[in-house]
mmCIF file of C-alpha atoms in Angstrom:
data_model
loop_
_atom_site.group_PDB
_atom_site.id
_atom_site.type_symbol
_atom_site.label_atom_id
_atom_site.label_comp_id
_atom_site.label_asym_id
_atom_site.label_seq_id
_atom_site.Cartn_x
_atom_site.Cartn_y
_atom_site.Cartn_z
ATOM 1 C CA TRP A 1 114.462 123.080 88.699
ATOM 2 C CA ALA A 2 112.309 122.672 91.809
ATOM 3 C CA LEU A 3 109.303 120.792 93.255
ATOM 4 C CA ARG A 4 107.533 123.852 94.611
ATOM 5 C CA SER A 5 104.157 123.632 92.904
ATOM 6 C CA CYS A 6 101.278 122.846 95.257
ATOM 7 C CA GLY A 7 99.298 120.755 92.782
ATOM 8 C CA SER A 8 95.783 121.882 92.023
ATOM 9 C CA GLY A 9 95.651 124.153 95.075
ATOM 10 C CA SER A 10 92.563 122.597 96.646
ATOM 11 C CA GLY A 11 93.100 124.396 99.958
ATOM 12 C CA ILE A 12 92.535 121.288 102.093
ATOM 13 C CA THR A 13 94.882 120.524 104.963
ATOM 14 C CA VAL A 14 96.722 117.231 105.358
ATOM 15 C CA LYS A 15 98.009 115.945 108.703
ATOM 16 C CA VAL A 16 101.086 113.738 108.366
ATOM 17 C CA LEU A 17 103.348 111.772 110.700
ATOM 18 C CA THR A 18 106.902 110.503 110.362
ATOM 19 C CA TYR A 19 108.193 108.080 112.974
ATOM 20 C CA ASN A 20 111.236 105.804 113.195
ATOM 21 C CA LEU A 21 109.982 102.982 115.428
ATOM 22 C CA PHE A 22 113.346 101.539 116.615
ATOM 23 C CA TRP A 23 111.793 98.163 115.823
ATOM 24 C CA TRP A 24 114.550 95.765 116.864
ATOM 25 C CA ASN A 25 114.519 97.249 120.356
ATOM 26 C CA LEU A 26 111.021 98.634 120.983
ATOM 27 C CA PHE A 27 109.159 95.702 119.419
ATOM 28 C CA GLY A 28 111.858 93.022 119.313
ATOM 29 C CA ARG A 29 113.390 93.244 122.763
ATOM 30 C CA ARG A 30 110.604 95.093 124.604
ATOM 31 C CA HIS A 31 107.657 93.502 122.762
ATOM 32 C CA GLY A 32 106.023 96.865 122.040
ATOM 33 C CA ASN A 33 106.594 98.329 125.512
ATOM 34 C CA GLY A 34 102.924 98.028 126.386
ATOM 35 C CA GLY A 35 101.833 99.654 123.138
ATOM 36 C CA SER A 36 103.695 102.911 123.836
ATOM 37 C CA ALA A 37 104.187 103.936 120.188
ATOM 38 C CA GLY A 38 100.573 103.153 119.357
ATOM 39 C CA ARG A 39 99.334 105.165 122.328
ATOM 40 C CA LEU A 40 101.402 108.148 121.193
ATOM 41 C CA ILE A 41 99.803 107.971 117.733
ATOM 42 C CA ALA A 42 96.304 107.566 119.167
ATOM 43 C CA GLU A 43 96.698 110.516 121.533
ATOM 44 C CA ALA A 44 98.145 112.778 118.827
ATOM 45 C CA GLY A 45 95.251 111.879 116.528
ATOM 46 C CA SER A 46 92.466 111.941 119.112
ATOM 47 C CA SER A 47 90.992 115.288 118.040
ATOM 48 C CA GLU A 48 92.011 115.079 114.370
ATOM 49 C CA ARG A 49 93.175 111.863 112.740
ATOM 50 C CA PHE A 50 96.382 111.676 110.737
ATOM 51 C CA ASP A 51 95.753 111.539 107.012
ATOM 52 C CA VAL A 52 98.967 109.683 106.203
ATOM 53 C CA MET A 53 101.759 108.218 108.321
ATOM 54 C CA GLY A 54 105.252 107.195 107.253
ATOM 55 C CA PHE A 55 107.225 104.757 109.412
ATOM 56 C CA GLN A 56 110.857 103.707 109.310
ATOM 57 C CA GLU A 57 112.265 100.620 111.069
ATOM 58 C CA CYS A 58 108.763 99.184 110.771
ATOM 59 C CA GLU A 59 108.469 95.410 110.469
ATOM 60 C CA GLY A 60 104.751 95.138 111.221
ATOM 61 C CA VAL A 61 102.533 98.154 110.618
ATOM 62 C CA GLY A 62 99.493 96.155 111.709
ATOM 63 C CA TRP A 63 100.964 95.812 115.190
ATOM 64 C CA VAL A 64 101.432 99.568 115.493
ATOM 65 C CA LEU A 65 97.963 100.389 114.173
ATOM 66 C CA GLY A 66 96.450 97.758 116.439
ATOM 67 C CA ASP A 67 98.130 99.248 119.503
ATOM 68 C CA ALA A 68 96.716 102.626 118.447
ATOM 69 C CA GLY A 69 93.212 101.180 118.023
ATOM 70 C CA LEU A 70 93.235 102.276 114.379
ATOM 71 C CA ALA A 71 93.603 99.021 112.455
ATOM 72 C CA THR A 72 90.166 99.228 110.842
ATOM 73 C CA GLU A 73 90.416 102.927 109.944
ATOM 74 C CA TYR A 74 93.679 102.834 108.001
ATOM 75 C CA GLY A 75 94.964 101.178 104.888
ATOM 76 C CA ALA A 76 98.492 99.823 105.288
ATOM 77 C CA ILE A 77 101.331 99.630 102.771
ATOM 78 C CA THR A 78 104.499 97.645 103.441
ATOM 79 C CA GLY A 79 107.603 98.783 101.587
ATOM 80 C CA PRO A 80 111.173 97.524 101.308
ATOM 81 C CA HIS A 81 113.898 97.897 103.918
ATOM 82 C CA ALA A 82 111.480 97.940 106.883
ATOM 83 C CA MET A 83 109.466 100.953 105.745
ATOM 84 C CA CYS A 84 105.675 101.210 106.069
ATOM 85 C CA MET A 85 102.847 103.669 105.418
ATOM 86 C CA ALA A 86 99.279 104.004 106.613
ATOM 87 C CA TYR A 87 96.526 106.214 105.184
ATOM 88 C CA ARG A 88 93.037 107.094 106.426
ATOM 89 C CA LYS A 89 90.607 105.072 104.332
ATOM 90 C CA ASP A 90 87.512 107.227 104.795
ATOM 91 C CA SER A 91 89.320 110.302 103.402
ATOM 92 C CA TRP A 92 91.742 108.900 100.818
ATOM 93 C CA THR A 93 91.720 106.350 98.022
ATOM 94 C CA LEU A 94 94.962 104.638 97.028
ATOM 95 C CA LEU A 95 95.623 105.139 93.305
ATOM 96 C CA ALA A 96 99.097 103.616 93.057
ATOM 97 C CA ASP A 97 102.178 102.873 95.146
ATOM 98 C CA GLY A 98 105.738 101.746 94.661
ATOM 99 C CA ALA A 99 109.318 101.949 95.835
ATOM 100 C CA LYS A 100 112.793 102.522 94.424
ATOM 101 C CA ASN A 101 116.330 102.400 95.777
ATOM 102 C CA VAL A 102 117.936 105.839 95.995
ATOM 103 C CA GLY A 103 121.118 105.228 97.995
ATOM 104 C CA GLU A 104 123.387 102.726 99.705
ATOM 105 C CA ASP A 105 125.169 102.572 103.041
ATOM 106 C CA ARG A 106 128.888 103.274 103.026
ATOM 107 C CA GLY A 107 131.150 100.248 103.457
ATOM 108 C CA ASP A 108 132.180 101.027 107.032
ATOM 109 C CA GLN A 109 128.551 100.817 108.250
ATOM 110 C CA TRP A 110 126.906 98.758 105.538
ATOM 111 C CA TYR A 111 123.460 97.247 105.997
ATOM 112 C CA GLY A 112 122.416 97.497 102.367
ATOM 113 C CA THR A 113 120.645 99.763 99.902
ATOM 114 C CA ARG A 114 118.214 102.518 100.911
ATOM 115 C CA ALA A 115 114.917 103.362 99.264
ATOM 116 C CA VAL A 116 111.939 105.629 99.071
ATOM 117 C CA MET A 117 108.420 104.247 99.053
ATOM 118 C CA TRP A 118 105.571 106.325 97.646
ATOM 119 C CA ALA A 119 101.808 106.377 97.340
ATOM 120 C CA ARG A 120 99.429 108.423 95.191
ATOM 121 C CA LEU A 121 96.319 109.100 97.249
ATOM 122 C CA GLN A 122 93.164 110.881 96.088
ATOM 123 C CA HIS A 123 91.098 112.906 98.529
ATOM 124 C CA SER A 124 87.535 111.611 98.600
ATOM 125 C CA THR A 125 85.824 115.029 98.664
ATOM 126 C CA THR A 126 87.979 117.362 96.581
ATOM 127 C CA GLY A 127 89.737 114.941 94.258
ATOM 128 C CA GLN A 128 93.116 116.438 95.216
ATOM 129 C CA VAL A 129 95.907 113.915 94.747
ATOM 130 C CA LEU A 130 98.674 113.665 97.319
ATOM 131 C CA PHE A 131 101.988 112.092 96.350
ATOM 132 C CA PHE A 132 103.337 110.915 99.705
ATOM 133 C CA VAL A 133 106.958 109.766 99.942
ATOM 134 C CA ASN A 134 108.651 107.960 102.847
ATOM 135 C CA HIS A 135 112.448 107.613 103.102
ATOM 136 C CA HIS A 136 115.028 106.027 105.392
ATOM 137 C CA GLY A 137 118.427 107.378 104.472
ATOM 138 C CA PRO A 138 121.848 105.761 104.175
ATOM 139 C CA LEU A 139 124.487 105.323 106.865
ATOM 140 C CA PRO A 140 126.768 106.478 108.389
ATOM 141 C CA VAL A 141 124.685 109.339 109.770
ATOM 142 C CA HIS A 142 125.557 112.687 108.100
ATOM 143 C CA SER A 143 127.513 110.978 105.285
ATOM 144 C CA GLY A 144 124.937 110.578 102.530
ATOM 145 C CA GLY A 145 126.108 106.992 102.180
ATOM 146 C CA ARG A 146 128.309 105.422 99.543
ATOM 147 C CA CYS A 147 127.449 107.944 96.811
ATOM 148 C CA GLY A 148 127.132 111.031 99.038
ATOM 149 C CA GLY A 149 124.252 113.262 100.027
ATOM 150 C CA GLU A 150 123.911 115.124 96.742
ATOM 151 C CA ALA A 151 123.372 111.880 94.828
ATOM 152 C CA THR A 152 120.848 110.614 97.389
ATOM 153 C CA ALA A 153 118.873 113.860 97.202
ATOM 154 C CA TYR A 154 119.005 113.882 93.408
ATOM 155 C CA ASN A 155 117.694 110.312 93.241
ATOM 156 C CA ILE A 156 114.781 111.181 95.543
ATOM 157 C CA LEU A 157 113.892 114.246 93.488
ATOM 158 C CA LYS A 158 114.227 112.309 90.230
ATOM 159 C CA LEU A 159 111.842 109.627 91.505
ATOM 160 C CA ILE A 160 109.270 112.265 92.433
ATOM 161 C CA ALA A 161 109.666 114.125 89.132
ATOM 162 C CA ASN A 162 109.292 110.942 87.090
ATOM 163 C CA THR A 163 106.416 109.397 89.065
ATOM 164 C CA ALA A 164 104.208 112.167 90.478
ATOM 165 C CA HIS A 165 101.675 113.839 88.172
ATOM 166 C CA ALA A 166 101.710 117.545 87.402
ATOM 167 C CA ASP A 167 98.733 118.350 89.660
ATOM 168 C CA ASP A 168 99.897 116.231 92.603
ATOM 169 C CA ALA A 169 100.803 117.882 95.895
ATOM 170 C CA VAL A 170 103.996 116.277 97.226
ATOM 171 C CA VAL A 171 104.923 115.509 100.834
ATOM 172 C CA LEU A 172 108.255 113.840 101.635
ATOM 173 C CA VAL A 173 108.954 112.488 105.138
ATOM 174 C CA GLY A 174 111.434 110.232 106.848
ATOM 175 C CA ASP A 175 114.546 109.541 108.831
ATOM 176 C CA PHE A 176 117.099 110.774 106.343
ATOM 177 C CA ASN A 177 120.103 109.925 108.547
ATOM 178 C CA ALA A 178 121.173 113.450 107.601
ATOM 179 C CA GLY A 179 120.960 116.696 109.549
ATOM 180 C CA PRO A 180 120.077 120.247 108.504
ATOM 181 C CA ASN A 181 123.688 121.137 107.666
ATOM 182 C CA ASP A 182 124.415 118.001 105.659
ATOM 183 C CA VAL A 183 124.605 117.939 101.868
ATOM 184 C CA THR A 184 121.480 115.780 101.512
ATOM 185 C CA LEU A 185 119.343 118.381 103.246
ATOM 186 C CA GLN A 186 121.026 121.339 101.591
ATOM 187 C CA SER A 187 120.359 119.767 98.201
ATOM 188 C CA LEU A 188 116.668 119.230 99.017
ATOM 189 C CA ASN A 189 116.193 122.656 100.625
ATOM 190 C CA GLY A 190 116.739 124.469 97.376
ATOM 191 C CA ARG A 191 114.118 122.412 95.562
ATOM 192 C CA MET A 192 111.346 121.686 98.081
ATOM 193 C CA HIS A 193 109.840 123.609 100.984
ATOM 194 C CA HIS A 194 111.265 122.557 104.328
ATOM 195 C CA ILE A 195 108.375 122.046 106.770
ATOM 196 C CA TYR A 196 109.852 120.592 109.965
ATOM 197 C CA THR A 197 112.898 118.888 111.507
ATOM 198 C CA GLY A 198 113.146 116.845 114.702
ATOM 199 C CA SER A 199 115.868 116.860 117.322
ATOM 200 C CA ALA A 200 116.983 113.203 117.557
ATOM 201 C CA PHE A 201 120.556 112.441 116.485
ATOM 202 C CA GLY A 202 121.208 116.072 115.617
ATOM 203 C CA GLY A 203 117.982 116.430 113.626
ATOM 204 C CA VAL A 204 117.760 113.600 111.089
ATOM 205 C CA ASP A 205 113.953 113.308 110.844
ATOM 206 C CA HIS A 206 112.331 115.720 108.388
ATOM 207 C CA VAL A 207 109.198 116.780 106.558
ATOM 208 C CA PHE A 208 109.345 118.480 103.144
ATOM 209 C CA SER A 209 106.584 119.493 100.739
ATOM 210 C CA SER A 210 105.963 121.070 97.377
ATOM 211 C CA CYS A 211 103.426 123.212 99.285
ATOM 212 C CA GLU A 212 104.840 126.014 101.397
ATOM 213 C CA HIS A 213 101.989 126.747 103.797
ATOM 214 C CA LYS A 214 102.501 124.828 107.041
ATOM 215 C CA VAL A 215 99.572 125.222 109.426
ATOM 216 C CA SER A 216 101.313 123.670 112.440
ATOM 217 C CA THR A 217 104.101 121.301 113.471
ATOM 218 C CA ARG A 218 104.703 119.301 116.654
ATOM 219 C CA ASN A 219 107.367 117.062 118.138
ATOM 220 C CA LEU A 220 105.276 114.313 119.780
ATOM 221 C CA GLY A 221 108.056 112.715 121.813
ATOM 222 C CA ASP A 222 109.626 109.299 121.386
ATOM 223 C CA GLY A 223 106.913 106.873 122.571
ATOM 224 C CA GLY A 224 109.669 104.435 123.546
ATOM 225 C CA SER A 225 111.696 104.800 120.336
ATOM 226 C CA ASP A 226 115.115 106.410 120.014
ATOM 227 C CA HIS A 227 113.566 108.912 117.565
ATOM 228 C CA ASP A 228 110.764 111.393 118.110
ATOM 229 C CA ALA A 229 107.518 111.168 116.172
ATOM 230 C CA LEU A 230 106.922 114.347 114.146
ATOM 231 C CA GLU A 231 103.544 115.788 113.169
ATOM 232 C CA ALA A 232 102.945 118.372 110.457
ATOM 233 C CA ILE A 233 99.724 119.894 109.142
ATOM 234 C CA ILE A 234 100.163 121.354 105.652
ATOM 235 C CA GLN A 235 97.712 123.246 103.454
ATOM 236 C CA LEU A 236 97.588 121.871 99.936
#
């Protein structure tokens, strides 16, 4: 069983971002660092706007979008456990959104449960529906959390299988707190197309899709966070 169908095959490209914002430090202690994360997003989207962005450690998506000068262009969704999303309103219509717990931190580094948040977005011109999923994985890093990486991956895949529609193209992003050699990633790799992995903390930030054709990927740097922002352009 795999999530490797690219929906209705509309042929459009989608530009996505995943970014752990290191909120307690970058925005809490350093008060946004002069808008450094927002400037990174604005510069990366200056020639071509991001379609959808997934943020982890995000306690105020409006602040980030405001620093980027994009507050009026994007719809914002606030999820549980300090996760947020933003989507480009002139290109996409929000059909539905939600969230579900898929894991839990292990007892020796316990902050709580861990979730995915999702949104079904319909492209305004083609009608293609994108099922966009944002995840912040359980601690300790590389452990898969209390139930292990295989269970976390299974719960993510089960959520997608039960919630996305048959013709949806799926993109999954986030800080998984798991690297390329960990069980979480190995379990996902066999069932979705791996698009891109960052370098922070041994490579814990990832982009996956049900569509295999990646047009381009870029590591955008950290913008003052302890994680790098990752960009991927995928053909649906």
